[in-house]
Coordinates of C-alpha atoms in Angstrom, one line a residue:
M300 CA -1.8 49.9 13.6
S301 CA -2.5 50.6 9.9
E302 CA 0.3 48.2 8.9
S303 CA -1.3 45.4 10.9
K304 CA -4.7 46.1 9.1
N305 CA -3.0 45.5 5.7
K306 CA -1.7 42.1 6.7
M307 CA -3.4 38.8 6.1
G308 CA -5.3 37.1 9.0
L309 CA -5.6 33.4 9.7
M310 CA -8.8 32.8 7.6
G311 CA -7.4 34.6 4.6
L312 CA -4.1 32.7 4.7
T313 CA -6.0 29.4 5.2
T314 CA -8.1 30.1 2.2
I315 CA -5.2 30.9 0.0
V316 CA -3.3 27.7 1.0
T317 CA -6.4 25.6 0.4
V318 CA -7.0 27.1 -3.1
N319 CA -3.3 26.5 -4.0
M320 CA -3.5 22.9 -2.9
M321 CA -6.9 21.9 -4.4
G322 CA -6.3 23.0 -8.0
S323 CA -7.3 20.4 -10.4
G324 CA -5.5 17.4 -8.8
I325 CA -8.7 15.7 -7.7
I326 CA -10.8 15.7 -10.8
L327 CA -9.7 12.3 -12.3
L328 CA -8.7 10.6 -9.0
P329 CA -12.1 8.9 -8.2
S330 CA -11.7 6.9 -11.5
S331 CA -8.0 6.2 -10.9
L332 CA -8.7 4.9 -7.3
A333 CA -11.7 2.9 -8.5
A334 CA -9.3 0.8 -10.7
T335 CA -8.2 -0.8 -7.5
G336 CA -11.6 -0.5 -5.7
G337 CA -13.0 1.4 -2.7
I338 CA -10.3 -0.2 -0.5
A339 CA -7.8 2.2 -2.2
L340 CA -9.5 4.9 -0.1
L341 CA -7.4 3.7 2.9
A342 CA -4.5 5.6 1.2
W343 CA -6.1 8.8 2.1
G344 CA -5.5 8.2 5.8
I345 CA -1.8 7.8 5.4
T346 CA -1.6 10.7 2.9
A347 CA -3.5 13.0 5.2
V348 CA -1.2 12.4 8.0
G349 CA 2.0 12.7 5.8
A350 CA 0.6 15.8 4.2
L351 CA 0.0 17.5 7.6
C352 CA 3.5 16.8 8.6
I353 CA 4.9 18.1 5.3
A354 CA 2.7 21.2 5.5
Y355 CA 3.9 22.0 9.1
A356 CA 7.6 21.4 8.2
F357 CA 7.3 23.6 5.1
S358 CA 5.6 26.4 7.1
K359 CA 8.6 26.4 9.5
C360 CA 11.1 26.5 6.7
G361 CA 9.2 29.4 5.1
M362 CA 9.0 31.3 8.4
Y363 CA 12.7 31.1 9.2
C364 CA 14.4 31.0 5.8
T365 CA 13.6 34.3 4.0
E366 CA 16.0 33.9 1.1
D367 CA 14.5 33.8 -2.4
G368 CA 14.2 30.4 -4.0
G369 CA 11.6 28.5 -1.9
M370 CA 12.4 24.8 -1.6
S371 CA 15.8 25.3 -3.5
A372 CA 16.9 27.9 -0.9
Y373 CA 15.9 25.6 2.0
A374 CA 17.9 22.7 0.3
Q375 CA 21.0 24.8 0.0
K376 CA 21.1 25.5 3.7
A377 CA 22.0 21.9 4.4
H378 CA 23.3 20.4 1.1
G379 CA 25.0 23.3 -0.6
K380 CA 24.8 25.0 -4.0
S381 CA 24.4 21.8 -6.1
S382 CA 21.2 21.0 -4.1
F383 CA 19.8 24.4 -5.0
F384 CA 20.2 23.4 -8.7
I385 CA 18.9 19.9 -8.3
A386 CA 15.8 21.1 -6.4
S387 CA 15.0 23.8 -9.0
Y388 CA 15.7 21.3 -11.9
T389 CA 13.5 18.5 -10.5
Y390 CA 10.7 20.8 -9.5
Y391 CA 10.9 22.2 -13.1
V392 CA 10.6 18.7 -14.5
C393 CA 7.8 17.8 -12.1
L394 CA 5.8 20.9 -13.3
V395 CA 6.3 19.9 -16.9
I396 CA 4.9 16.5 -16.2
S397 CA 2.1 17.9 -14.0
A398 CA 1.1 20.3 -16.9
V399 CA 0.7 17.3 -19.2
A400 CA -1.3 15.4 -16.6
I401 CA -3.6 18.3 -16.1
S402 CA -4.1 18.6 -19.8
V403 CA -4.9 14.9 -20.1
S404 CA -7.6 15.2 -17.4
T405 CA -9.0 18.3 -19.2
V406 CA -9.3 16.2 -22.4
G407 CA -11.0 13.5 -20.4
Y408 CA -13.8 16.0 -19.4
L409 CA -13.8 17.6 -22.9
E410 CA -14.8 14.1 -24.5
T411 CA -18.3 14.6 -23.1
F412 CA -18.8 17.4 -25.7
I413 CA -16.2 16.3 -28.3
P414 CA -16.6 12.6 -28.7
W415 CA -14.0 12.6 -31.5
L416 CA -11.3 13.0 -28.9
K417 CA -11.9 9.5 -27.5
T418 CA -12.0 7.6 -30.7
S419 CA -8.2 7.0 -30.7
P420 CA -5.0 7.7 -28.7
I421 CA -3.8 10.1 -31.4
H422 CA -7.0 12.1 -31.2
N423 CA -6.4 12.3 -27.4
F424 CA -2.8 13.5 -28.2
V425 CA -4.1 16.2 -30.5
G426 CA -6.4 17.4 -27.7
V427 CA -3.6 17.4 -25.2
I428 CA -1.2 19.4 -27.2
T429 CA -3.9 21.8 -28.3
I430 CA -4.7 22.7 -24.7
L431 CA -1.0 23.0 -23.7
S432 CA -0.5 25.4 -26.7
L433 CA -3.5 27.5 -26.0
T434 CA -2.7 28.0 -22.3
L435 CA 0.8 28.8 -23.2
L436 CA -0.4 31.5 -25.6
A437 CA -2.5 33.0 -22.8
N438 CA 0.6 33.1 -20.5
M439 CA 2.6 35.0 -23.1
R440 CA 0.4 38.1 -22.0
G441 CA 2.2 38.0 -18.6
P442 CA 1.3 37.5 -15.0
K443 CA -1.7 39.8 -14.7
I444 CA -3.8 37.9 -17.1
T445 CA -2.7 34.5 -15.6
G446 CA -3.2 35.5 -12.0
G447 CA -6.7 37.0 -12.7
I448 CA -7.9 33.9 -14.5
S449 CA -6.5 31.2 -12.1
S450 CA -7.8 32.9 -9.0
V451 CA -11.4 32.6 -10.3
T452 CA -11.3 29.3 -12.3
V453 CA -10.0 27.2 -9.3
W454 CA -13.5 27.4 -7.8
G455 CA -14.7 25.3 -10.7
V456 CA -13.1 22.3 -9.0
I457 CA -13.6 23.4 -5.4
I458 CA -17.4 23.9 -5.8
P459 CA -18.2 20.4 -7.3
V460 CA -15.9 18.6 -4.9
L461 CA -17.1 20.4 -1.9
G462 CA -20.8 20.1 -3.2
V463 CA -20.6 16.3 -3.7
S464 CA -18.9 16.0 -0.2
I465 CA -21.9 17.6 1.5
I466 CA -25.0 16.9 -0.5
G467 CA -23.9 13.6 -2.1
W468 CA -24.6 11.6 1.0
Y469 CA -28.3 11.8 0.2
W470 CA -27.7 9.6 -2.9
F471 CA -25.1 7.4 -1.2
D472 CA -26.0 3.7 -1.4
P473 CA -24.1 1.4 1.1
K474 CA -24.7 -1.6 -1.2
V475 CA -23.0 0.1 -4.2
F476 CA -20.1 1.1 -1.9
A477 CA -19.8 -2.5 -0.5
E478 CA -19.9 -4.1 -4.0
G479 CA -17.0 -1.8 -5.2
W480 CA -15.0 -2.1 -2.0
N481 CA -12.5 -4.8 -3.1
P482 CA -13.6 -6.1 -6.5
H483 CA -10.1 -7.6 -7.3
D484 CA -9.5 -9.1 -3.8
V485 CA -6.3 -7.2 -3.1
G486 CA -4.7 -7.0 0.4
P487 CA -5.0 -3.8 2.5
M488 CA -1.3 -2.9 2.2
T489 CA -1.3 -3.5 -1.6
A490 CA -4.4 -1.4 -2.0
M491 CA -2.9 1.5 0.2
S492 CA 0.4 1.4 -1.7
S493 CA -1.5 1.6 -5.1
G494 CA -3.4 4.7 -3.9
I495 CA -0.5 6.6 -2.1
A496 CA 1.0 8.2 -5.2
L497 CA -2.5 9.1 -6.5
T498 CA -3.7 10.7 -3.3
L499 CA -0.4 12.4 -2.7
W500 CA -0.8 14.0 -6.2
A501 CA -3.9 15.8 -4.9
F502 CA -1.8 17.5 -2.3
L503 CA 1.0 18.8 -4.5
G504 CA 1.2 22.5 -4.1
I505 CA 1.5 22.1 -0.3
E506 CA 4.9 23.6 -0.6
S507 CA 3.2 27.0 -1.0
A508 CA 2.4 26.7 2.6
G509 CA 5.6 28.5 3.3
V510 CA 4.1 31.8 2.3
N511 CA 5.9 35.1 2.9
S512 CA 5.4 35.5 6.7
G513 CA 6.0 39.2 6.3
A514 CA 2.5 39.6 4.9
V515 CA 0.8 37.7 7.7
E516 CA -0.4 38.8 11.1
N517 CA 1.4 37.0 14.0
P518 CA 3.2 34.6 11.5
K519 CA 4.6 32.4 14.2
R520 CA 1.1 31.3 15.2
N521 CA -0.9 31.8 11.9
V522 CA 1.4 30.4 9.3
P523 CA 1.7 26.8 10.8
L524 CA -1.9 27.0 11.9
A525 CA -3.2 28.0 8.4
C526 CA -1.2 25.2 6.8
M527 CA -2.7 22.7 9.1
L528 CA -6.2 24.0 8.8
A529 CA -5.9 24.1 5.0
T530 CA -4.5 20.5 4.9
V531 CA -7.2 19.1 7.2
F532 CA -10.0 20.8 5.2
S533 CA -8.6 19.5 1.9
A534 CA -8.1 16.0 3.3
I535 CA -11.6 15.9 4.7
T536 CA -13.1 17.2 1.4
Y537 CA -11.1 14.7 -0.7
I538 CA -11.9 11.8 1.4
A539 CA -15.6 12.7 1.6
S540 CA -15.9 13.3 -2.1
T541 CA -14.2 10.2 -3.3
T542 CA -16.1 8.0 -0.8
V543 CA -19.5 9.4 -1.7
I544 CA -18.8 8.9 -5.4
Q545 CA -17.8 5.3 -4.7
G546 CA -21.2 4.8 -3.1
I547 CA -23.2 6.4 -6.0
V548 CA -21.5 5.2 -9.1
P549 CA -21.0 1.4 -9.6
N550 CA -17.2 0.6 -9.4
A551 CA -17.0 -0.9 -13.0
E552 CA -18.6 2.3 -14.5
L553 CA -16.5 4.6 -12.3
A554 CA -13.2 2.9 -13.1
K555 CA -13.6 3.6 -16.9
S556 CA -15.0 7.2 -16.6
D557 CA -12.9 10.1 -17.9
A558 CA -15.1 12.6 -16.2
P559 CA -16.1 11.2 -12.8
F560 CA -17.5 14.4 -11.2
G561 CA -19.6 15.1 -14.3
L562 CA -20.8 11.4 -14.1
V563 CA -21.8 11.5 -10.4
F564 CA -23.7 14.8 -10.8
S565 CA -25.6 13.4 -13.8
M566 CA -26.6 10.4 -11.7
M567 CA -27.6 12.6 -8.7
F568 CA -29.6 15.1 -10.8
D569 CA -29.7 14.8 -14.6
S570 CA -27.4 15.1 -17.6
T571 CA -27.8 18.9 -17.8
I572 CA -26.4 19.4 -14.3
G573 CA -23.7 16.8 -15.1
N574 CA -22.7 18.8 -18.1
I575 CA -22.6 22.1 -16.1
I576 CA -20.3 20.4 -13.6
T577 CA -18.2 19.0 -16.5
V578 CA -17.8 22.5 -18.0
M579 CA -16.7 23.8 -14.6
A580 CA -14.1 21.1 -14.3
I581 CA -12.8 22.0 -17.8
I582 CA -12.6 25.6 -16.8
A583 CA -10.9 24.9 -13.5
S584 CA -8.4 22.6 -15.2
V585 CA -7.5 25.2 -17.9
G586 CA -7.0 27.8 -15.1
S587 CA -4.9 25.4 -13.1
L588 CA -2.8 24.6 -16.2
L589 CA -2.3 28.4 -16.8
G590 CA -1.1 28.7 -13.2
W591 CA 1.3 25.8 -13.2
Q592 CA 2.8 26.7 -16.6
F593 CA 3.3 30.3 -15.4
T594 CA 4.9 29.1 -12.1
N595 CA 7.2 26.8 -14.1
A596 CA 8.3 29.6 -16.4
Q597 CA 9.0 31.7 -13.4
V598 CA 11.0 28.9 -11.7
S599 CA 13.2 28.6 -14.8
K600 CA 13.5 32.4 -15.2
A601 CA 14.6 32.8 -11.5
A602 CA 17.2 30.0 -11.9
A603 CA 18.5 31.6 -15.2
E604 CA 18.9 35.0 -13.4
I605 CA 21.4 33.5 -11.0
N606 CA 23.1 31.6 -13.7
L607 CA 21.8 28.0 -12.8
F608 CA 19.7 27.7 -16.0
P609 CA 20.7 28.9 -19.5
K610 CA 20.2 32.7 -20.0
I611 CA 17.6 32.0 -22.7
F612 CA 15.1 31.1 -19.9
S613 CA 15.3 34.7 -18.5
E614 CA 14.6 36.6 -21.7
V615 CA 11.1 38.3 -21.5
N616 CA 8.8 40.0 -23.9
K617 CA 7.0 43.3 -23.4
Y618 CA 4.5 41.7 -21.1
D619 CA 7.3 40.5 -18.8
A620 CA 6.7 36.9 -19.9
P621 CA 9.8 34.6 -20.3
I622 CA 8.7 33.8 -23.8
K623 CA 11.7 31.6 -25.0
G624 CA 11.6 29.6 -21.8
M625 CA 7.9 29.1 -22.2
L626 CA 8.5 27.7 -25.8
I627 CA 11.2 25.3 -24.5
M628 CA 8.8 24.2 -21.8
L629 CA 6.1 23.5 -24.4
A630 CA 8.5 21.5 -26.5
L631 CA 9.3 19.3 -23.4
E632 CA 5.6 19.0 -22.6
I633 CA 4.8 17.8 -26.2
G634 CA 7.7 15.4 -26.1
L635 CA 6.5 13.9 -22.9
A636 CA 2.9 13.7 -24.2
V637 CA 4.3 11.7 -27.2
M638 CA 6.2 9.3 -24.9
T639 CA 3.3 8.6 -22.7
I640 CA 0.5 8.0 -25.3
S641 CA -1.6 5.2 -23.9
P642 CA -4.7 3.3 -25.0
T643 CA -6.8 5.2 -22.4
L644 CA -6.6 8.7 -20.9
L645 CA -6.7 7.2 -17.4
K646 CA -3.7 5.0 -18.0
Q647 CA -1.8 8.0 -19.4
F648 CA -2.8 10.1 -16.4
N649 CA -1.8 7.5 -13.9
V650 CA 1.7 7.0 -15.5
L651 CA 2.2 10.8 -15.5
V652 CA 1.0 11.2 -11.9
D653 CA 3.4 8.5 -10.6
L654 CA 6.4 10.1 -12.4
A655 CA 5.4 13.6 -11.2
V656 CA 5.1 12.5 -7.6
F657 CA 8.4 10.6 -7.5
I658 CA 10.3 13.5 -9.0
N659 CA 8.6 16.0 -6.7
M660 CA 9.7 14.0 -3.7
I661 CA 13.3 14.9 -4.6
P662 CA 13.0 18.6 -3.8
Y663 CA 10.7 17.8 -0.9
I664 CA 13.3 15.6 0.7
L665 CA 16.2 17.9 0.0
S666 CA 14.4 20.9 1.5
L667 CA 12.7 19.2 4.5
T668 CA 16.0 17.7 5.5
A669 CA 17.4 21.2 5.8
L670 CA 14.8 22.1 8.5
G671 CA 17.2 21.5 11.4
V672 CA 19.9 23.8 10.0
I673 CA 17.3 26.5 9.4
L674 CA 15.9 26.3 12.8
R675 CA 19.4 26.3 14.4
D676 CA 20.5 29.3 12.3
S677 CA 17.3 31.1 13.6
H678 CA 18.0 30.1 17.3
V679 CA 14.5 28.9 17.9
P680 CA 13.6 27.8 21.5
D681 CA 14.5 24.2 22.3
K682 CA 10.9 23.0 22.6
E683 CA 10.0 24.5 19.1
Y684 CA 13.1 22.8 17.7
K685 CA 12.3 19.4 19.1
V686 CA 8.6 19.4 18.0
S687 CA 9.5 20.7 14.5
I688 CA 12.3 18.1 14.0
A689 CA 10.0 15.3 15.1
V690 CA 7.3 16.4 12.7
G691 CA 9.8 17.1 9.9
A692 CA 11.3 13.6 10.4
V693 CA 7.8 12.0 9.7
A694 CA 7.4 14.3 6.7
V695 CA 10.7 13.1 5.2
V696 CA 10.0 9.4 5.9
Y697 CA 6.6 9.8 4.4
S698 CA 8.1 11.5 1.4
I699 CA 10.5 8.6 0.9
Y700 CA 7.6 6.1 1.2
G701 CA 5.6 8.3 -1.3
A702 CA 8.5 8.1 -3.8
Y703 CA 8.7 4.2 -3.3
A704 CA 4.9 3.8 -3.7
T705 CA 5.0 5.3 -7.2
G706 CA 6.2 2.0 -8.4
A707 CA 9.4 0.5 -10.1
D708 CA 9.0 2.3 -13.5
S709 CA 8.6 5.8 -12.0
V710 CA 11.5 5.2 -9.6
Y711 CA 13.7 3.9 -12.5
Y712 CA 12.9 6.7 -14.9
G713 CA 12.7 9.4 -12.3
T714 CA 16.2 8.5 -11.0
V715 CA 17.5 8.7 -14.5
I716 CA 16.1 12.2 -14.8
M717 CA 17.6 13.2 -11.5
L718 CA 21.1 11.9 -12.5
F719 CA 20.8 14.0 -15.7
G720 CA 20.5 16.9 -13.3
Y721 CA 23.9 16.2 -11.8
F722 CA 25.3 15.9 -15.2
F723 CA 24.0 19.4 -16.1
Y724 CA 25.3 20.8 -12.8
G725 CA 28.8 19.6 -13.6
F726 CA 29.0 22.1 -16.4
I727 CA 27.7 24.9 -14.1
A728 CA 30.3 24.0 -11.4
S729 CA 33.0 24.0 -14.0
R730 CA 31.9 27.4 -15.3
D731 CA 31.8 28.8 -11.8
A732 CA 35.3 27.4 -11.0
A733 CA 36.7 29.0 -14.3
N734 CA 35.2 32.3 -13.4
A735 CA 36.6 32.1 -9.8
T736 CA 40.1 31.4 -11.2
G737 CA 39.8 34.3 -13.6
R738 CA 38.9 36.7 -10.8
S739 CA 41.8 35.5 -8.6

């Protein structure tokens, strides 16, 4: 009885999954989508269905595969040890890219208060690496600081996004929305494809749906249900907020804004309220960046502890923070920021998002295609198996489409990055073979 009281219920789990998903992925999306026009909002429909299927499939993987490693452990069930490494490696790379993208979006909102940042791409770059460096310094104090900050700051995104979704309709102007619907006269399929990667970016983190079922009441019911509810809630909020903004801010103005939520609240109320919302978005982005950098440091530390990453990634300081791994991560982030310097922050953000989404689809596909093996090993009832496989198949096909929709450049460079992963794994396999020969 007392053990059940200590476990998480449906609402608590739904809240956690929602918070994990929403993060800061939405704060520049209205501007990015506006580059195509309101018609790009059609992508939300496809993404919402795909995200629901992914959430359901991951919840099943998490319930029945209790081994450490998350997506990497799922992938290994079907594809062997090399896929554990490739899933870990690509997820690590994706989080490096995501950290830079979040830093870019943070600088966009900071420009409201520090105009110097937008006077040249080099100034933008200085802002990006400054934020990356400061958050990394905070992470060096260990998980307690990071966890405490991130759990509070995420509401700096959720409150404005939820707020504009509910009260923004009072200012919604159908004429403004209609004028910005298709300013470039693109076809519906082209518009949807242009928005798929961007909208899918807002749902990254959905893999956290496979939360430890041991901490949840009635996990067979509550884990999949919480994942579906969180995804539906996030999808409705995302769709409502971006639609409302398209009907308040003229398309041309929205498409060039580096702080769309601050802009819309300024138009709804006044510049003071807009600035408050902008500050909230900055705080939320910094908190989200703290969380993702910490997560990535832990991913590489866990991989190093099982000899899949170099040992240097597992060395910790007195605060239990993998300090050397964090510094390597920062060096990679700065290198990526240099390579993606663009004339505008929005262009840089879009390039980073496309690449991050493509690379993240690799561990998604590797792990989701292992669902059948995981379910068979767990001897689930035939009906549950058939339903889960059907939903999982849609999730995999959607993930493949999501990878395709990122565009030729992202597919090209993302594939090269993945192939380097197999190159690195060759050394790991050779080392393991040598160790096995030595033991025999």
